[in-house]
C-alpha cells in the first residue's frame, strides 16, 4: 500500500470511496447479518487509513465517510425540522374484542366481507426517527417531535452504525425512512452499571436511555452509547416501487436497513392472535423492549383508501401488551427529599428480573398512595414495569402479609434535617420547610446544578457532590468555581497561612493528581454558560429545560430576566405561550428569596452567562418577533400555525400586548384583534402570513 504522503488527489479520492464501501459492507454484515465481513483488525486498519487520508485531504471527506460515525462537535440547541409528511402516531387497543372491532371497522370502511392481509410487527419501545436520503446519500435525521416539527439529529443518527449512509442506485431519489431507535437491554444494563461506578445518574429504563442518548447536543456522547434501530415505514418518497408493506420490507433489506425478524404477514384474525400471543410469550427473552404489536393493512392501495383520522391512520393499530409484572418483597420504605423539599417515598425491593431488566426500587408516589394501597415494609407485592414509567407497585398480596407487620406511618418531619414537613391544602406532596438549611435539599440542588442539561460538569457525580457537601468543600453553587483556588498545592509551604476552607483534593480517597486536575479543567470549561442552561440550573420549581429555553428566547439576557422578576413584572412572562400563572408565581417567589439572590450574585462573580441569540431562520421576517394567532384559521390548525411560526424563529404568545409584533387574524377574531388595532400592532390575514413565510 502506498504511503499516504505519496497519494495523488485522485488516488486519495478513489481510496476513500473504496474504504467507505468496504466499511459500510462490514457494518451491515456485522450488525444485521451477524456474520462479520472484516476482522476487527482489518476494520481498524481501514478506519485509521481513512483518517490519515482525510487529514491530508480534508476537502475530500465524503458524506458517507466512516469518520463521521464518531460524532460531531457540540451544538447549543437542535435545529427544527419540518416533516413534510407528518410523523403520525397509532391508535391503541388492549384486547382481542377491540382487535375484532378494528378489523370489522376496516372491512366496513372498504365495504368488503373479506379480511385484508395484515402485516403484524413488534412495537419497538424506543424513539421514532426519520432519516432523509437525497440521491442515495443520508442528508438529515429528525426526531418525531410533535409530529409536524421535530429536531434535527443528523449528527446523532450518523453515529448509529446500523444506519446506511449511502443507498444503492435503485433507491428513490428522495426517500425518508422511518423507524425506531432503541437501546438493547444488555447495553442499557451495562451503561447503568458504568454510570453507577462513576457516580452518575442512571437511566430508569432502556427507552429513557435511548432518548437521552439520541437527543444529545454532543453527538460524540451518542457515539459512545450503543444504540440500535429498526426501520418500519416511510415518509416523503419521490418514486414508490412497492405495493405492499411486505414489499417495502424487502426494499429496506436490499437498501441495508435492519428490519425486525418477527414481522409477519397474517391473513386471519386467528393468525394475528397467535402471533400476538407468541410475541407476548417470548417478549422477556428478546434482547430489546417491545410494548405491543402493530398491525398494518398490507396493501398500500387499501391503506390509501382507508386514509387517516385526525392524528392516526385508519389502516393500522397498536395492540399493547399488558405491563410486565413480577412478585417481590419490600425490604424498606425510604423517604427521599428532593430539590424543592418534596418528600417522596421509595420502596427498596428484593431485586427482581422484570421482563429482562433488574428492578430494585419502585416509586410509591406520595403518602396517600401508601395509605390507599396499605403498603407496608415486609409485604409481598406485585410490581410492574411499563415502558417509560418508573416501576410501580400494583398491589399488595395481603395473604402473604407477615403477622407482625405494621402500618407505615409517614413522617411529619424531614428525615434529613428534622424540620417540619407540611402539606399544603390542595397538594399531594408533603414538603420539608428547611429550605437550604436542609442538607438533602441543598445537595439535590447542587446535583441538579451540575446535571446533564444544566452545567453538565464531568467528575461531579451524585456521590462526589454529597461528600463535598458534607465535608464543607461545596456548600453552594458558587463554591464549585472556587474549588481549584482553595485546593492546597502538592508541596505545602509550612510558613504560608492556611486559607479558610482549604483542603487537598489529591489526597482524598478516590482522588489523585490527575483526576483533580481533570475536575478543575471540567469546571473551568463551564465558566461560560448558555442562558437556557443557566436558567434551568437554578432549579426553580416547575422550570424544566423547555421552559428555560422559552424564557431565554423571550428575554435574551439573564440580567433582563432577573430585573423583571425581582421587580415582580410578570406580564411579559405570562404572555409567553407555554408559561402559566402558577409557573410565573414560582419564578417570582424564587427571585424574591434573599438566599437565592445571594446564590445568584455569588455565582455571577465566577461565571459568565451568555446572551441568547436565536440562530434559527435569521432571514425570516418573523425571526425573533412575537406573534399572536386569533380567530379560526382556515388553511391550518392552530398547532400547525404555531409550529410554522416557531420554525421561522418567532415567539408565539397567547395574548396581545405592547410586546407583540404581529397578530394573525382568522375569521371571527374577537377582542385580541380589537386590542391589536388599539395598540397599532401589525395585523396579518392568514393568507398574508402564509405568503410571508414561503
Ligand atoms: S408505524 C402511521 N410500526 O409506535 C404509522 N410504529 O404508537 C406510524 N412504533 O410513533 C408508525 N414500532 O414510534 C410503527 N413497527 C412499528 C413500530 C412503531 C414502534 C412506535 C412509533 C410510533 C408509535 C405509535
XYZ file of C-alpha atoms and ligand atoms in Angstrom, residues 88-90 121-124 128 144 180 232 294 296 313 315, ligand 1:
39
model
C -48.229 10.147 12.970
C -48.943 8.028 15.951
C -51.170 4.980 16.241
C -44.923 -6.181 13.638
C -43.497 -5.952 17.137
C -43.961 -2.463 18.533
C -40.435 -1.446 19.484
C -39.054 7.168 16.427
C -40.756 12.958 15.695
C -37.365 3.237 15.935
C -40.593 0.107 9.507
C -48.578 -3.078 15.349
C -50.865 -2.669 9.282
C -54.129 6.048 10.357
C -55.183 1.264 8.308
S -45.808 2.538 12.360
C -48.506 5.770 10.687
N -44.523 0.421 13.265
O -45.138 3.412 17.967
C -47.774 4.658 11.336
N -44.689 2.317 14.689
O -47.703 4.481 18.902
C -46.553 5.113 12.042
N -43.527 2.074 16.830
O -44.745 6.675 16.799
C -45.929 4.175 12.967
N -42.756 0.047 16.487
O -42.632 5.374 17.434
C -44.943 1.682 13.540
N -43.374 -1.491 13.903
C -43.783 -0.249 14.176
C -43.479 0.401 15.396
C -43.966 1.685 15.616
C -42.798 1.071 17.331
C -43.793 3.352 17.551
C -43.565 4.591 16.736
C -44.891 5.304 16.710
C -45.565 4.747 17.909
C -47.062 4.826 17.760
